[in-house]
Amino acid sequence: QQQVKQSPQSLIVQKGGIPIINCAYENTAFDYFPWYQQFPGKGPALLIAIRPDVSEKKEGRFTISFNKSAKQFSLHIMDSQPGDSATYFCAARLTDSWGKLQFGAGTQVVVTP
Amino acid sequence: NAGVTQTPKFRVLKTGQSMTLLCAQDMNHEYMYWYRQDPGMGLRLIHYSVGEGTTAKGEVPDGYNVSRLKKQNFLLGLESAAPSQTSVYFCASSYSRAQYFGPGTRLTVL
């Protein structure tokens, strides 16, 4: 039973488009929401993260939007590039859980030239 | 800094064989984790450790054992491998919120 539900499973956008990946959770005890980027054959790498008391965070072309009341958060990739083609995972950390993360199932993003 | 390293990178086992995967980190992190990654299922936590000499079960611990004899190393053992353990295994370490992952070990059990 996945505590963090991620959608879509995959998406294809043209260069310059804005892929949007959505995640939803039920447990209100989550206190940290990171996104990871994974290229084929590599380990996941931390991309950007947000706390639940913040509604939006931007780092370069990556933006997280967080809706605490709806228990949803999303990743937007602005001006997407072919090099952004990767699998993206959202995650959530339970308070006082020794840093353990619950991961979404992942979204494969393909950015075409 | 090498970060988090894992050995081996690839391994093929026959059903019933045993093996140990090694994870090492040079960031002086207290927390370490072992995950498995299967298509469409994200990353699932197998075991974790909150410090040298301590280990605990994660979401999918059956068939695996772990040890953390030194702070920098976290070992994952399969005593009797099964085809259901065919997967990609990732180790991660953390000092607070962010987890840093190794490059993974691709294990095939025939």
Coordinates of C-alpha atoms in Angstrom, one line a residue:
Chain A
Q1 CA 0.0 0.0 0.0
Q2 CA 1.7 3.2 -1.2
Q3 CA 1.3 6.1 1.1
V4 CA 2.3 8.5 -1.6
K5 CA 0.5 8.3 -4.9
Q6 CA 2.2 9.7 -7.9
S7 CA 0.8 10.4 -11.4
P8 CA 1.2 10.2 -14.3
Q9 CA 3.3 7.0 -14.8
S10 CA 4.9 8.6 -17.9
L11 CA 4.6 11.7 -20.0
I12 CA 6.2 13.1 -23.2
V13 CA 6.6 16.8 -23.8
Q14 CA 8.4 18.8 -26.5
K15 CA 11.4 20.9 -25.7
G16 CA 10.3 24.1 -23.9
G17 CA 7.1 22.5 -22.6
I18 CA 6.3 22.2 -18.9
P19 CA 5.9 18.7 -17.6
I20 CA 3.9 18.5 -14.4
I21 CA 4.0 15.6 -12.0
N22 CA 1.5 15.2 -9.2
C23 CA 1.7 13.5 -5.8
A24 CA -0.9 13.0 -3.1
Y25 CA -0.7 11.7 0.4
E26 CA -3.0 10.9 3.3
N27 CA -0.8 11.0 6.4
T28 CA -0.6 14.4 7.9
A29 CA 2.5 13.4 9.9
F30 CA 4.7 13.9 6.9
D31 CA 7.0 16.8 7.4
Y32 CA 9.3 16.9 4.4
F33 CA 8.7 16.4 0.7
P34 CA 11.7 15.8 -1.6
W35 CA 11.8 15.1 -5.3
Y36 CA 14.4 12.9 -6.8
Q37 CA 15.7 12.6 -10.3
Q38 CA 17.0 9.4 -11.7
F39 CA 18.8 8.8 -15.0
P40 CA 19.0 5.2 -16.4
G41 CA 21.6 3.2 -14.7
K42 CA 22.2 5.7 -11.9
G43 CA 21.0 6.2 -8.4
P44 CA 18.3 8.8 -7.5
A45 CA 19.6 12.3 -6.9
L46 CA 17.9 14.9 -4.7
L47 CA 16.5 17.6 -7.0
I48 CA 14.4 19.9 -4.8
A49 CA 12.5 19.6 -1.5
I50 CA 9.8 21.5 0.4
R51 CA 8.4 21.8 3.9
P52 CA 4.6 21.8 4.5
D53 CA 4.6 25.3 5.8
V54 CA 5.7 26.6 2.4
S55 CA 3.4 26.8 -0.7
E56 CA 6.0 27.1 -3.4
K57 CA 9.7 26.6 -3.9
K58 CA 11.8 27.3 -7.0
E59 CA 15.3 26.1 -7.8
G60 CA 16.4 27.0 -11.3
R61 CA 13.8 25.6 -13.7
F62 CA 12.3 23.3 -11.1
T63 CA 9.3 24.4 -9.0
I64 CA 7.4 22.6 -6.3
S65 CA 3.9 23.6 -5.6
F66 CA 2.5 22.5 -2.2
N67 CA -1.2 22.4 -1.2
K68 CA -1.4 21.4 2.4
S69 CA -5.2 21.4 2.7
A70 CA -5.5 19.1 -0.3
K71 CA -2.5 17.0 0.7
Q72 CA -1.0 17.3 -2.7
F73 CA 2.2 18.6 -4.2
S74 CA 3.5 18.8 -7.7
L75 CA 6.7 19.3 -9.6
H76 CA 6.9 21.6 -12.6
I77 CA 9.8 21.6 -15.0
M78 CA 10.0 25.0 -16.7
D79 CA 11.4 25.3 -20.2
S80 CA 12.1 21.6 -20.3
Q81 CA 15.2 20.3 -22.1
P82 CA 16.0 16.9 -23.6
G83 CA 18.6 16.5 -20.8
D84 CA 15.7 16.6 -18.3
S85 CA 14.5 13.2 -19.6
A86 CA 14.6 11.0 -16.6
T87 CA 12.4 9.3 -14.0
Y88 CA 11.2 11.5 -11.2
F89 CA 10.1 10.3 -7.8
C90 CA 8.3 12.2 -5.1
A91 CA 8.7 11.2 -1.5
A92 CA 7.5 12.1 2.0
R93 CA 9.1 11.8 5.4
L94 CA 7.3 10.9 8.5
T95 CA 8.1 13.1 11.6
D96 CA 10.4 11.3 14.0
S97 CA 11.0 8.4 11.7
W98 CA 14.8 8.4 11.5
G99 CA 14.7 10.0 8.2
K100 CA 12.7 7.2 6.5
L101 CA 11.1 8.2 3.2
Q102 CA 7.9 6.9 1.5
F103 CA 8.4 7.1 -2.3
G104 CA 5.9 7.5 -5.1
A105 CA 6.0 5.0 -7.9
G106 CA 7.8 7.3 -10.2
T107 CA 7.1 9.2 -13.5
Q108 CA 9.2 8.7 -16.6
V109 CA 9.5 12.0 -18.4
V110 CA 10.7 12.2 -22.0
V111 CA 11.5 15.6 -23.5
T112 CA 11.7 15.5 -27.3
P113 CA 13.9 17.9 -29.2
Chain B
N1 CA 34.5 12.8 -1.4
A2 CA 33.2 9.6 -3.0
G3 CA 29.8 10.0 -1.4
V4 CA 28.0 6.7 -1.3
T5 CA 29.6 3.7 -3.0
Q6 CA 28.2 0.2 -3.6
T7 CA 29.8 -3.0 -4.6
P8 CA 29.4 -5.0 -6.7
K9 CA 27.6 -3.2 -9.6
F10 CA 26.2 -6.4 -11.1
R11 CA 25.7 -9.9 -9.9
V12 CA 24.0 -13.0 -11.1
L13 CA 23.1 -15.7 -8.5
K14 CA 21.5 -19.1 -8.7
T15 CA 18.5 -19.8 -6.5
G16 CA 19.7 -20.7 -3.0
Q17 CA 23.1 -19.0 -3.2
S18 CA 24.0 -16.3 -0.8
M19 CA 25.8 -13.0 -1.2
T20 CA 26.5 -9.7 0.6
L21 CA 26.2 -6.3 -0.9
L22 CA 28.4 -3.6 0.6
C23 CA 27.6 0.1 1.0
A24 CA 30.1 2.6 2.1
Q25 CA 29.8 6.3 2.8
D26 CA 32.4 8.9 3.6
M27 CA 30.1 11.7 4.7
N28 CA 30.0 10.7 8.4
H29 CA 26.2 10.2 8.2
E30 CA 24.5 8.5 11.1
Y31 CA 21.5 7.0 9.1
M32 CA 21.9 4.5 6.4
Y33 CA 19.2 2.6 4.3
W34 CA 18.8 -0.2 1.9
Y35 CA 16.1 0.0 -0.8
R36 CA 15.1 -2.2 -3.7
Q37 CA 13.7 -0.7 -6.9
D38 CA 11.3 -2.7 -9.1
P39 CA 9.4 -1.4 -12.1
G40 CA 6.3 0.6 -11.3
M41 CA 6.9 0.3 -7.5
G42 CA 9.2 3.1 -6.7
L43 CA 11.8 2.5 -4.0
R44 CA 10.9 0.2 -1.1
L45 CA 12.8 0.2 2.2
I46 CA 14.3 -3.1 3.1
H47 CA 16.3 -2.3 6.3
Y48 CA 17.8 0.8 7.9
S49 CA 20.3 1.8 10.5
V50 CA 20.3 4.9 12.8
G51 CA 23.8 4.4 14.0
E52 CA 26.7 2.0 14.3
G53 CA 25.6 -1.3 15.8
T54 CA 21.9 -0.7 15.3
T55 CA 19.6 -1.9 12.5
A56 CA 15.8 -2.1 12.0
K57 CA 13.3 -3.5 9.6
G58 CA 11.8 -1.5 6.8
E59 CA 8.8 -2.2 4.6
V60 CA 10.1 -5.4 2.8
P61 CA 12.6 -7.1 5.1
D62 CA 11.9 -10.7 4.5
G63 CA 14.8 -12.7 3.0
Y64 CA 17.4 -10.1 3.9
N65 CA 19.7 -9.4 6.8
V66 CA 21.9 -6.4 7.5
S67 CA 24.8 -5.4 9.7
R68 CA 26.4 -2.0 10.6
L69 CA 29.6 -2.8 12.4
K70 CA 31.3 0.4 11.4
K71 CA 29.6 3.8 11.0
Q72 CA 30.7 4.1 7.3
N73 CA 29.6 0.7 6.2
F74 CA 26.2 -1.0 5.9
L75 CA 26.0 -4.6 4.6
L76 CA 23.0 -6.3 3.0
G77 CA 22.9 -10.1 3.0
L78 CA 20.8 -12.6 1.1
E79 CA 21.2 -16.0 2.8
S80 CA 19.3 -18.0 0.2
A81 CA 18.5 -16.0 -2.9
A82 CA 15.1 -16.4 -4.6
P83 CA 14.0 -15.2 -8.1
S84 CA 11.7 -12.7 -6.4
Q85 CA 14.8 -10.9 -5.1
T86 CA 15.8 -10.0 -8.7
S87 CA 15.9 -6.2 -8.4
V88 CA 18.1 -3.2 -8.4
Y89 CA 19.4 -2.4 -4.8
F90 CA 20.2 1.1 -3.7
C91 CA 21.9 2.2 -0.5
A92 CA 21.4 5.7 0.9
S93 CA 22.8 7.7 3.8
S94 CA 21.5 10.7 5.6
Y95 CA 22.3 13.1 8.4
S96 CA 18.9 14.7 8.7
R97 CA 16.3 15.1 6.0
A98 CA 18.1 14.6 2.6
Q99 CA 19.1 11.1 1.6
Y100 CA 22.0 10.5 -0.7
F101 CA 22.0 7.5 -2.9
G102 CA 24.7 5.2 -4.2
P103 CA 24.8 4.0 -7.9
G104 CA 23.0 0.7 -7.2
T105 CA 23.6 -3.0 -7.6
R106 CA 21.7 -4.9 -10.3
L107 CA 21.0 -8.4 -9.0
T108 CA 19.6 -11.2 -11.0
V109 CA 18.6 -14.5 -9.4
L110 CA 18.1 -17.4 -11.8

